[in-house]
Amino acid sequence: MLGMAMSARSEAWAALEAHAARLADTRIEDLIAVEPERAERFHHRLGPLLLDLSKQRLDDDALEALLALAASAQLHEAIHAMFSGAPVNVTEERAALHGALRFGEPEAGARSPAADAARQAEVVLRRMDVIVGEIRAAAAHGGLTDFVHVGIGGSDLGPRLVCAALGAREPGAVRTHFLSNIDGNSLDALVRSLDPRRTVVCLASKSFATEETLLNARSLRAWLSAGKNDGLAVERLYAVTANVGAAKAFGLGESHILPFWDWVGGRYSVWSAVGLPIAARFGTPIFRRFLAGARVMDVHYESAPFDSNLPVLLALAGIWNRNLLGFSGYAVVPYDDRLRDLPAYLQQLEMESNGKSTTLDGQPVARATAPLLVGGVGTNVQHAFFQALHQGTDVVPVDFIGVVRAGHMHVEHQRALLANMLAQGAALMRGTRDDEVAVDAQRVPDARRREILERHRRCAGNRPSTTLLLDELTPDALGMLIALYEHKVHAQGLLWNIDSFDQFGVELGKRIAKSVAPALAGEEGAHDLDHSTLALVRQIRERSG
Ligand code: F6P
C-alpha cells in the first residue's frame, strides 16, 4: 500500500517535470493574452479573501498535474489526521492541534483528542477573559497604562503582528509593547517610557526555558519592584506557558499563569493565551473574532475540493516555483503598513516549519524545501530589494497582499498604494517593451552606446506573483489570512514528506552560546570552541573596556 502511494507520488512528480519542460519557454503574459478569462478562472475566493494565481507561470494542465500530486500524497487523509489530533509531529510524538484553539466549544459529550483539546482551550480562554477584564478595568481608571509582552519567536511574532494589524487602540485601553531580543538597548528604550507602577508584564514562553525571555523576565521583574520587594513585582506579572512548574518557580501564583499545551507549536500559538496582549488591547470579543476567522479557513482547508482550496492551491503554486522552476527565494509584500510584521511572522512559520533536509522516514529529502523568505511593506521595499526582483539573476516569486477598503479616509493614498501593488505584479510579469527601453538617438548618437544602455534598461519579465486581496483588515479576515499561510505551509510539508512541526536546527546555536558566554566572561576551562570563534572572543574581550 505504502509502496503504491510512493510510486503514485513519483509518477506525479515525473509528470510535473514534463509540464515544466513543456512550459520552459512560455511567458505568463502570453498565457493570459490567449485566454483572457484565465484571469478570472485563476481567482479563488473565500469570504473576504481573494487569491489570484493568474500571474503564475503555469497553465491548466500543469495545475491538474499539481492537483494529482496532492492526491497522490494523500493530502486529504493527512489534513484530517492533523485536525483530529493524530501525532503528526512524528519526531516529537505530538499532535499539532492549533486548530482546536479556534474550534469553539465542542458539543457536550464529544470525546476525541481534538474535542478534549478544544474544551481545554475554552477553559483557558475564559480565564484569559477574566484577566483581560481586570486589566481593561484598571486601564479605564488610569491605574494601568501599558502592557509589556515578553517572548521570542512564536511567543512574540503572532501577537506583535496582530496588535499592529488591528489598528489603533481605543481610548482608555492599554498600550502594548513587545520585548523579544536580549539586547539591553531594547530593554532600556522600553522602560524609559514606562511607569513600573502602571505597567503589567506578561512572560510568554512555551518552554519557560528560553534564554532571551528569561533574562528579560528577570530584568523586568527587578524593574517592576524598583528596589522594593519582589512580591509587589509579581502582582503585575503574568505568564503564558506550557511549563507551569517553571513559571511557579519563577515566583508567579497559579492565578497569574495561563497554560497552553505541548500540542500547540510555538509558531502556531498566537491563537492560545499567547494572544493575551491582543485581547488586553482590543477586548476578548475581538480576539474571538480573530479565532473565528481562522476557524473558517480550517473548515475550508479540511473540506473544500483541492481545485478550489485556497491553502492547497497556494501550496501547489509554491511547490511549482520551488521544485519545478527551481526558484530558491520567495518574497511576501503586504501593501498595508498595518501588516508590516507579517513577513517576519511568515519567515518563522515557513522556514522554521519547512526548512528541513530529512524526510519523515529519516531519508535525505529528494527535493528542495522551504525557500528563503524575504519581505517588507510596499511601497517601501520597491525602493529597496525590488530592483533585484526586476533585473536580478534570480527569479523571486512574490506574494502581494492588498487590503481593498483601507482603515482611513485618504482615498488618494489608498488608490496610489494599490496602484503600485498592481503595477509591480504587472511589471514583473511583462517586463519592458522595446519602446520603453529605447534610447533617443539624438541624445545618444552612438548606436553601440545606445544598444548597451538599452540592455541595462531591459527587464526580462516572466516573473511570477500571487495576489491576495482582503476586502478589509477585520479581525476575522486577519485570522483567515494567517490560517491560510499556516495550512499552506502544512500542505507543502506533506508534499515534501517532512515534519513541519519540529525545529531541531535552532538548538545547536543555543547550545554553543552556552559555551561562548563563559568564554566572553573570561572564565577558564575548555569551552569546546574553534579557533576562529575564540579569536573573536579575544577581540571582544580586549576591546570591551
Ligand atoms: O526558535 C526556536 C523556538 O523554540 C521557537 O520555535 C519558539 O517559537 C521560540 O523558540 C520561543 O520558544 P519558547 O516559547 O519556548 O520561549
Coordinates of C-alpha atoms and ligand atoms in Angstrom, one line a residue:
M1 CA 0.0 0.0 0.0
L2 CA 2.8 2.4 1.0
G3 CA 4.8 1.3 -2.0
M4 CA 1.8 2.1 -4.3
A5 CA 1.4 5.5 -2.7
M6 CA 5.2 6.2 -3.2
S7 CA 5.1 5.2 -6.8
A8 CA 2.0 7.3 -7.5
R9 CA 3.9 10.2 -5.9
S10 CA 7.0 9.6 -8.1
E11 CA 4.8 9.4 -11.2
A12 CA 3.1 12.7 -10.2
W13 CA 6.5 14.4 -9.8
A14 CA 7.7 12.9 -13.1
A15 CA 4.5 14.3 -14.8
L16 CA 5.2 17.7 -13.3
E17 CA 8.7 17.7 -14.6
A18 CA 7.4 17.1 -18.1
H19 CA 5.0 20.0 -17.7
A20 CA 7.8 22.3 -16.5
A21 CA 9.8 21.3 -19.6
R22 CA 6.8 21.9 -21.9
L23 CA 6.3 25.4 -20.4
A24 CA 10.0 26.3 -20.3
D25 CA 9.7 29.0 -23.0
T26 CA 6.1 30.1 -22.2
R27 CA 5.5 33.6 -21.0
I28 CA 2.9 34.3 -18.4
E29 CA 1.5 37.3 -20.3
D30 CA 1.0 35.1 -23.4
L31 CA -1.0 32.6 -21.3
I32 CA -3.2 35.5 -20.3
A33 CA -3.3 37.0 -23.8
V34 CA -4.5 33.9 -25.5
E35 CA -7.1 33.3 -22.8
P36 CA -8.2 36.5 -21.0
E37 CA -10.8 34.6 -19.0
R38 CA -7.9 32.8 -17.3
A39 CA -7.6 35.8 -15.1
E40 CA -11.0 35.1 -13.5
R41 CA -10.6 31.3 -13.6
F42 CA -7.4 31.6 -11.6
H43 CA -9.3 33.6 -8.9
H44 CA -10.4 31.8 -5.8
R45 CA -12.5 33.4 -3.2
L46 CA -13.3 32.6 0.4
G47 CA -15.4 35.3 2.1
P48 CA -13.4 38.5 2.3
L49 CA -10.3 36.9 0.8
L50 CA -9.4 36.6 -2.9
L51 CA -6.5 34.5 -4.1
D52 CA -5.3 35.3 -7.6
L53 CA -3.0 32.8 -9.2
S54 CA -3.3 34.1 -12.8
K55 CA 0.2 35.5 -12.8
Q56 CA 1.8 32.2 -12.0
R57 CA 3.9 30.6 -14.8
L58 CA 1.6 27.6 -15.2
D59 CA -1.4 26.6 -17.2
D60 CA -4.4 24.3 -16.6
D61 CA -2.6 21.1 -17.5
A62 CA 0.2 21.9 -15.1
L63 CA -2.3 22.8 -12.4
E64 CA -4.0 19.5 -13.0
A65 CA -0.7 17.7 -12.5
L66 CA -0.1 19.6 -9.3
L67 CA -3.5 18.6 -8.1
A68 CA -2.7 15.0 -9.0
L69 CA 0.5 15.3 -6.8
A70 CA -1.7 16.5 -3.9
A71 CA -4.0 13.5 -4.4
S72 CA -1.0 11.1 -4.7
A73 CA 0.4 12.4 -1.4
Q74 CA -3.0 11.6 0.3
L75 CA -3.3 15.1 1.5
H76 CA -6.9 14.8 2.5
E77 CA -6.1 12.0 4.9
A78 CA -3.1 13.9 6.3
I79 CA -5.2 17.1 6.8
H80 CA -7.8 15.1 8.6
A81 CA -5.1 13.4 10.8
M82 CA -3.8 16.8 11.9
F83 CA -7.2 18.2 12.8
S84 CA -8.2 15.0 14.6
G85 CA -5.2 15.1 16.9
A86 CA -3.0 12.3 15.5
P87 CA 0.7 12.6 16.5
V88 CA 1.6 14.3 13.2
N89 CA 4.7 15.8 14.7
V90 CA 6.4 12.4 14.5
T91 CA 9.9 13.3 15.8
E92 CA 8.4 14.7 19.0
E93 CA 5.5 12.3 19.0
R94 CA 3.0 15.1 19.5
A95 CA -0.2 16.3 17.9
A96 CA -0.4 19.7 16.1
L97 CA -3.8 20.8 17.4
H98 CA -3.7 24.5 16.9
G99 CA -7.0 24.1 15.1
A100 CA -8.6 23.1 18.4
L101 CA -7.7 26.6 19.8
R102 CA -10.2 28.2 17.4
F103 CA -12.7 25.3 17.3
G104 CA -15.0 26.9 19.9
E105 CA -16.9 24.9 22.5
P106 CA -17.3 21.3 21.3
E107 CA -20.6 19.5 21.7
A108 CA -21.3 18.2 25.2
G109 CA -20.2 14.6 25.3
A110 CA -18.0 14.8 22.2
R111 CA -14.9 12.7 23.1
S112 CA -11.8 12.8 20.9
P113 CA -8.3 14.3 21.3
A114 CA -9.4 17.3 19.3
A115 CA -12.6 17.8 21.3
D116 CA -10.7 17.5 24.6
A117 CA -8.2 20.0 23.4
A118 CA -10.9 22.4 22.3
R119 CA -12.5 22.1 25.7
Q120 CA -9.2 22.8 27.5
A121 CA -8.7 25.8 25.2
E122 CA -12.1 27.2 26.0
V123 CA -11.5 26.9 29.8
V124 CA -8.3 28.9 29.4
L125 CA -9.9 31.4 27.1
R126 CA -12.5 32.1 29.8
R127 CA -9.7 32.6 32.4
M128 CA -8.0 34.8 30.0
D129 CA -11.2 36.9 29.7
V130 CA -11.2 37.4 33.4
I131 CA -7.6 38.7 33.4
V132 CA -8.4 40.8 30.4
G133 CA -11.4 42.3 32.2
E134 CA -9.2 43.2 35.2
I135 CA -6.6 44.8 33.0
R136 CA -9.1 46.7 31.0
A137 CA -10.9 47.9 34.1
A138 CA -7.6 49.1 35.6
A139 CA -6.7 50.8 32.3
A140 CA -10.1 52.6 32.1
H141 CA -9.4 54.1 35.5
G142 CA -5.9 55.1 34.6
G143 CA -4.3 52.6 37.1
L144 CA -2.7 50.8 34.3
T145 CA -1.4 52.3 31.1
D146 CA 0.9 49.8 29.5
F147 CA 1.2 46.1 28.8
V148 CA 4.6 44.6 28.0
H149 CA 4.7 41.3 26.3
V150 CA 8.0 39.4 26.7
G151 CA 8.6 36.4 24.4
I152 CA 10.6 35.5 21.3
G153 CA 9.9 33.6 18.0
G154 CA 6.5 32.1 18.1
S155 CA 5.8 33.6 21.5
D156 CA 6.3 37.1 20.1
L157 CA 5.7 37.3 16.4
G158 CA 2.0 36.5 16.4
P159 CA 0.7 38.9 19.0
R160 CA 3.1 41.6 17.7
L161 CA 1.7 41.2 14.2
V162 CA -2.0 41.1 15.3
C163 CA -1.7 44.1 17.6
A164 CA -0.2 46.2 14.8
A165 CA -2.6 44.9 12.2
L166 CA -5.8 45.6 14.1
G167 CA -5.0 49.3 14.3
A168 CA -5.2 52.0 16.9
R169 CA -6.3 51.1 20.4
E170 CA -9.5 52.5 21.8
P171 CA -9.1 55.4 24.2
G172 CA -8.5 54.1 27.7
A173 CA -7.1 50.7 26.5
V174 CA -3.6 49.7 27.4
R175 CA -0.7 50.4 25.1
T176 CA 1.0 47.2 24.1
H177 CA 4.8 46.8 23.8
F178 CA 6.9 43.8 22.8
L179 CA 10.3 42.8 24.1
S180 CA 11.9 39.9 22.4
N181 CA 15.7 40.3 22.0
I182 CA 18.2 40.2 24.8
D183 CA 19.7 43.4 23.5
G184 CA 19.9 45.7 26.6
N185 CA 19.3 48.7 24.3
S186 CA 15.8 47.4 23.7
L187 CA 15.2 47.0 27.4
D188 CA 16.5 50.5 28.1
A189 CA 14.4 52.1 25.4
L190 CA 11.3 50.3 26.6
V191 CA 11.5 51.0 30.3
R192 CA 12.5 54.6 29.7
S193 CA 9.0 55.5 28.6
L194 CA 7.1 53.4 31.2
D195 CA 6.0 53.7 34.7
P196 CA 6.5 50.5 36.7
R197 CA 3.5 51.2 38.9
R198 CA 1.2 51.4 35.8
T199 CA 2.6 48.5 33.7
V200 CA 1.8 44.8 33.5
V201 CA 4.3 42.4 32.1
C202 CA 3.4 39.1 30.5
L203 CA 6.0 36.4 30.0
A204 CA 5.2 34.2 27.1
S205 CA 7.3 31.1 26.7
K206 CA 6.1 27.6 25.8
S207 CA 9.1 26.1 27.4
F208 CA 9.8 28.8 30.0
A209 CA 13.4 27.9 29.4
T210 CA 14.3 30.3 26.5
E211 CA 17.3 32.3 27.5
E212 CA 16.2 35.6 25.9
T213 CA 12.8 35.5 27.6
L214 CA 14.1 34.5 31.0
L215 CA 16.8 37.2 31.0
N216 CA 14.3 39.9 30.0
A217 CA 11.9 38.5 32.6
R218 CA 14.4 38.8 35.4
S219 CA 15.4 42.3 34.4
L220 CA 11.7 43.4 34.1
R221 CA 10.8 41.8 37.5
A222 CA 13.6 43.8 39.1
W223 CA 12.4 47.0 37.3
L224 CA 8.8 46.4 38.4
S225 CA 9.8 46.0 42.0
A226 CA 12.2 49.0 41.6
G227 CA 14.2 48.2 44.7
K228 CA 11.2 47.1 46.8
N229 CA 10.2 43.6 47.5
D230 CA 9.6 41.0 44.7
G231 CA 6.1 40.4 46.0
L232 CA 5.0 43.8 44.5
A233 CA 6.5 42.9 41.2
V234 CA 4.8 39.6 40.8
E235 CA 1.4 41.2 41.3
R236 CA 1.9 42.8 37.9
L237 CA 3.5 39.8 36.3
Y238 CA 1.6 37.2 34.2
A239 CA 2.9 34.1 32.4
V240 CA 1.6 32.1 29.4
T241 CA 3.4 28.8 29.2
A242 CA 3.2 25.0 28.7
N243 CA 5.7 24.7 31.6
V244 CA 3.5 25.9 34.6
G245 CA 6.0 24.5 37.1
A246 CA 8.8 26.7 35.9
A247 CA 6.6 29.8 35.9
K248 CA 5.7 29.0 39.5
A249 CA 9.3 28.5 40.4
F250 CA 9.9 32.0 38.9
G251 CA 7.6 33.3 41.6
L252 CA 4.2 33.5 39.9
G253 CA 1.0 32.4 41.5
E254 CA -1.4 30.0 39.7
S255 CA -4.0 32.7 39.1
H256 CA -1.4 34.6 37.1
I257 CA -0.4 31.7 34.8
L258 CA -2.3 30.9 31.7
P259 CA -1.3 27.4 30.4
F260 CA -1.1 26.1 26.9
W261 CA 0.0 22.6 25.8
D262 CA 2.6 20.6 24.0
W263 CA 0.1 20.1 21.2
V264 CA 0.5 23.8 20.3
G265 CA 3.6 24.5 18.4
G266 CA 5.3 27.8 19.3
R267 CA 4.8 29.3 15.9
Y268 CA 1.1 28.3 16.0
S269 CA 0.5 29.7 19.4
V270 CA -1.0 33.2 18.7
W271 CA -4.4 31.5 19.0
S272 CA -3.7 30.4 22.5
A273 CA -3.3 32.6 25.6
V274 CA -0.1 33.9 23.9
G275 CA -2.6 36.2 22.3
L276 CA -3.2 37.9 25.7
P277 CA -1.9 41.3 24.6
I278 CA -4.4 41.2 21.6
A279 CA -7.3 40.6 24.0
A280 CA -6.0 43.1 26.5
R281 CA -5.7 45.8 23.9
F282 CA -8.8 45.2 21.8
G283 CA -11.0 43.1 24.1
T284 CA -11.8 39.4 24.2
P285 CA -14.7 39.6 21.6
I286 CA -12.2 40.9 19.0
F287 CA -9.8 38.1 19.9
R288 CA -12.7 35.6 19.5
R289 CA -13.5 37.1 16.0
F290 CA -9.8 36.6 15.1
L291 CA -10.1 32.9 16.2
A292 CA -13.4 32.6 14.3
G293 CA -11.8 33.8 11.1
A294 CA -9.1 31.1 11.4
R295 CA -11.8 28.5 12.0
V296 CA -13.5 29.4 8.7
M297 CA -10.1 28.7 7.0
D298 CA -9.8 25.4 8.9
V299 CA -13.2 24.2 7.8
H300 CA -12.4 25.2 4.2
Y301 CA -8.9 23.5 4.3
E302 CA -10.4 20.3 5.6
S303 CA -13.4 20.2 3.3
A304 CA -13.1 22.2 0.1
P305 CA -12.1 20.3 -3.1
F306 CA -8.4 20.9 -3.8
D307 CA -9.1 22.7 -7.1
S308 CA -10.8 25.5 -5.1
N309 CA -9.0 25.0 -1.8
L310 CA -7.0 28.2 -1.1
P311 CA -4.3 26.8 1.2
V312 CA -3.7 23.8 -1.1
L313 CA -3.6 26.0 -4.3
L314 CA -1.2 28.4 -2.6
A315 CA 1.0 25.5 -1.5
L316 CA 0.9 24.0 -5.0
A317 CA 1.9 27.3 -6.6
G318 CA 4.9 27.4 -4.2
I319 CA 5.8 23.8 -5.0
W320 CA 5.7 24.6 -8.7
N321 CA 8.0 27.6 -8.2
R322 CA 10.4 25.9 -5.8
N323 CA 10.7 22.4 -7.2
L324 CA 9.7 22.6 -10.9
L325 CA 11.0 26.0 -11.8
G326 CA 13.9 25.9 -9.2
F327 CA 13.4 29.3 -7.6
S328 CA 15.1 29.4 -4.2
G329 CA 13.7 32.7 -3.0
Y330 CA 10.3 33.9 -2.1
A331 CA 9.1 37.4 -1.2
V332 CA 6.0 38.4 0.7
V333 CA 5.0 42.0 0.4
P334 CA 1.9 43.4 2.1
Y335 CA 0.8 46.8 0.7
D336 CA -0.6 47.9 4.0
D337 CA 1.6 49.2 6.9
R338 CA -0.7 47.5 9.4
L339 CA 0.7 44.2 8.1
R340 CA 4.3 45.3 8.4
D341 CA 5.1 42.4 10.8
L342 CA 3.6 39.7 8.5
P343 CA 6.8 39.0 6.6
A344 CA 8.7 38.3 9.8
Y345 CA 5.9 36.2 11.1
L346 CA 5.9 34.2 7.9
Q347 CA 9.7 33.8 7.9
Q348 CA 9.3 31.8 11.1
L349 CA 6.2 30.0 10.0
E350 CA 7.6 28.9 6.6
M351 CA 11.3 28.5 7.4
E352 CA 11.2 27.0 10.9
S353 CA 8.4 24.6 9.8
N354 CA 9.8 23.5 6.4
G355 CA 13.5 24.3 6.5
K356 CA 14.3 20.6 6.7
S357 CA 16.5 18.1 4.8
T358 CA 15.3 14.8 6.3
T359 CA 12.0 13.1 5.3
L360 CA 9.6 11.6 7.9
D361 CA 11.2 8.2 7.4
G362 CA 14.7 9.6 8.0
Q363 CA 15.9 9.8 4.4
P364 CA 17.5 12.8 2.8
V365 CA 14.8 14.8 1.1
A366 CA 14.6 14.3 -2.7
R367 CA 13.7 17.9 -3.4
A368 CA 14.4 21.4 -2.2
T369 CA 12.3 22.5 0.7
A370 CA 11.4 25.9 2.2
P371 CA 12.7 28.8 0.0
L372 CA 14.4 31.8 1.6
L373 CA 11.6 34.2 2.5
V374 CA 12.2 37.9 2.4
G375 CA 9.7 40.7 2.7
G376 CA 8.7 44.1 3.8
V377 CA 5.9 46.6 3.2
G378 CA 5.1 48.1 -0.2
T379 CA 5.7 50.7 -1.3
N380 CA 8.9 50.9 0.9
V381 CA 10.5 47.8 -0.5
Q382 CA 10.0 48.9 -4.0
H383 CA 12.9 51.3 -3.2
A384 CA 15.0 48.5 -1.6
F385 CA 15.1 45.0 -2.9
F386 CA 12.7 45.2 -5.8
Q387 CA 15.5 46.2 -8.2
A388 CA 16.8 42.6 -7.8
L389 CA 13.3 41.2 -8.3
H390 CA 13.0 43.0 -11.7
Q391 CA 16.5 42.6 -13.0
G392 CA 18.5 40.3 -10.7
T393 CA 19.8 36.9 -11.9
D394 CA 17.4 35.0 -9.6
V395 CA 13.7 34.9 -10.2
V396 CA 12.0 35.5 -6.8
P397 CA 8.2 34.8 -6.9
V398 CA 6.2 37.3 -4.9
D399 CA 3.0 37.2 -2.8
F400 CA 1.4 40.7 -3.0
I401 CA -1.1 41.3 -0.2
G402 CA -3.5 44.2 -0.5
V403 CA -6.5 45.5 1.5
V404 CA -9.3 46.9 -0.6
R405 CA -11.1 49.1 1.9
A406 CA -8.4 51.0 3.9
G407 CA -8.9 51.9 7.5
H408 CA -8.7 55.6 6.7
M409 CA -10.3 58.4 4.6
H410 CA -7.3 59.2 2.4
V411 CA -8.7 58.0 -0.8
E412 CA -5.8 59.2 -2.9
H413 CA -3.2 57.4 -0.7
Q414 CA -5.1 54.2 -0.9
R415 CA -5.5 54.4 -4.6
A416 CA -1.8 55.1 -5.1
L417 CA -0.9 52.3 -2.7
L418 CA -2.9 49.7 -4.5
A419 CA -2.0 51.1 -7.9
N420 CA 1.7 50.4 -7.0
M421 CA 0.9 46.9 -5.9
L422 CA -0.9 46.0 -9.1
A423 CA 1.8 47.8 -11.2
Q424 CA 4.6 45.7 -9.6
G425 CA 2.8 42.4 -10.4
A426 CA 2.2 43.6 -13.9
A427 CA 5.8 44.8 -14.3
L428 CA 7.3 41.6 -13.0
M429 CA 5.1 39.6 -15.4
R430 CA 5.5 41.5 -18.6
G431 CA 8.9 43.2 -18.3
T432 CA 9.8 46.0 -20.6
R433 CA 8.7 46.5 -24.1
D434 CA 11.2 47.6 -26.8
D435 CA 9.8 51.1 -27.0
E436 CA 10.1 51.5 -23.2
V437 CA 13.9 50.9 -23.2
A438 CA 14.6 52.8 -26.5
V439 CA 17.2 55.5 -26.1
D440 CA 16.7 58.7 -28.1
A441 CA 19.2 58.7 -31.0
Q442 CA 19.5 62.5 -30.7
R443 CA 20.5 62.3 -27.1
V444 CA 22.9 59.4 -27.7
P445 CA 24.1 59.4 -31.3
D446 CA 26.5 56.5 -30.9
A447 CA 24.5 53.3 -31.9
R448 CA 26.7 51.0 -29.9
R449 CA 26.3 53.0 -26.7
R450 CA 22.5 53.1 -27.3
E451 CA 22.4 49.4 -27.6
I452 CA 24.3 49.0 -24.3
L453 CA 22.1 51.4 -22.5
E454 CA 19.0 49.7 -23.8
R455 CA 20.3 46.4 -22.4
H456 CA 20.8 47.9 -19.0
R457 CA 17.2 49.2 -19.1
R458 CA 15.6 46.0 -20.1
C459 CA 13.5 43.9 -17.7
A460 CA 13.1 40.3 -18.9
G461 CA 9.7 39.9 -17.2
N462 CA 8.0 36.5 -16.9
R463 CA 8.5 36.6 -13.2
P464 CA 5.6 35.1 -11.3
S465 CA 3.5 36.5 -8.5
T466 CA 0.4 35.8 -6.5
T467 CA -2.0 38.5 -5.4
L468 CA -4.1 38.2 -2.2
L469 CA -6.8 40.8 -1.7
L470 CA -8.6 41.3 1.6
D471 CA -11.8 43.3 1.4
E472 CA -11.0 44.8 4.8
L473 CA -8.5 44.2 7.6
T474 CA -11.0 42.9 10.1
P475 CA -10.1 40.6 13.0
D476 CA -11.9 37.8 11.1
A477 CA -10.1 38.4 7.8
L478 CA -6.7 38.6 9.6
G479 CA -7.4 35.2 11.3
M480 CA -8.3 33.8 7.9
L481 CA -5.1 35.2 6.3
I482 CA -2.8 33.8 9.0
A483 CA -4.5 30.4 8.9
L484 CA -4.3 30.3 5.1
Y485 CA -0.5 30.5 5.4
E486 CA -0.4 28.0 8.3
H487 CA -2.2 25.5 6.1
K488 CA -0.2 26.3 3.0
V489 CA 2.9 25.5 5.0
H490 CA 1.4 22.3 6.3
A491 CA 0.4 21.2 2.8
Q492 CA 3.9 21.9 1.5
G493 CA 5.4 19.9 4.4
L494 CA 3.2 17.0 3.5
L495 CA 4.2 17.2 -0.2
W496 CA 7.9 17.3 0.8
N497 CA 7.2 14.4 3.3
I498 CA 8.9 16.3 6.2
D499 CA 8.0 17.1 9.8
S500 CA 6.7 20.7 9.7
F501 CA 6.3 20.8 13.5
D502 CA 9.8 20.3 14.9
Q503 CA 12.8 22.7 14.8
F504 CA 15.9 20.9 16.0
G505 CA 18.1 23.1 13.8
V506 CA 17.8 26.0 16.2
E507 CA 19.1 24.1 19.1
L508 CA 22.8 23.8 18.2
G509 CA 23.4 27.6 18.2
K510 CA 21.7 27.9 21.6
R511 CA 23.9 25.1 23.0
I512 CA 27.1 26.7 21.7
A513 CA 26.1 30.1 23.1
K514 CA 26.2 28.5 26.5
S515 CA 29.9 27.8 25.9
V516 CA 30.6 31.2 24.4
A517 CA 29.1 33.3 27.2
P518 CA 31.6 32.0 29.9
A519 CA 34.4 32.5 27.4
L520 CA 33.3 36.1 27.0
A521 CA 33.2 36.5 30.7
G522 CA 36.8 35.3 30.8
E523 CA 36.2 32.1 32.6
E524 CA 38.9 29.5 32.3
G525 CA 38.3 25.9 31.1
A526 CA 37.6 24.0 28.0
H527 CA 34.9 25.8 26.1
D528 CA 34.8 23.4 23.1
L529 CA 35.2 26.4 20.8
D530 CA 37.0 26.6 17.5
H531 CA 40.0 28.9 16.9
S532 CA 38.1 31.3 14.7
T533 CA 35.4 31.9 17.3
L534 CA 38.0 32.1 20.1
A535 CA 39.9 34.7 18.2
L536 CA 36.7 36.8 18.0
V537 CA 36.1 36.2 21.7
R538 CA 39.6 37.6 22.4
Q539 CA 38.9 40.7 20.2
I540 CA 35.7 41.4 22.1
R541 CA 37.3 40.9 25.5
E542 CA 40.3 43.2 24.6
R543 CA 38.0 46.0 23.4
S544 CA 35.1 45.8 25.8
G545 CA 36.8 48.2 28.2
Ligands
F6P1 O1 13.5 29.4 17.9 C1 13.1 28.2 18.5 C2 11.9 28.3 19.3 O2 11.8 27.1 20.0 C3 10.7 28.6 18.5 O3 10.1 27.5 17.9 C4 9.8 29.2 19.6 O4 8.7 29.9 19.0 C5 10.8 30.1 20.3 O5 12.0 29.4 20.3 C6 10.4 30.5 21.7 O6 10.3 29.4 22.5 P1 9.5 29.5 23.9 O7 8.1 29.9 23.6 O8 9.6 28.1 24.5 O9 10.2 30.5 24.7

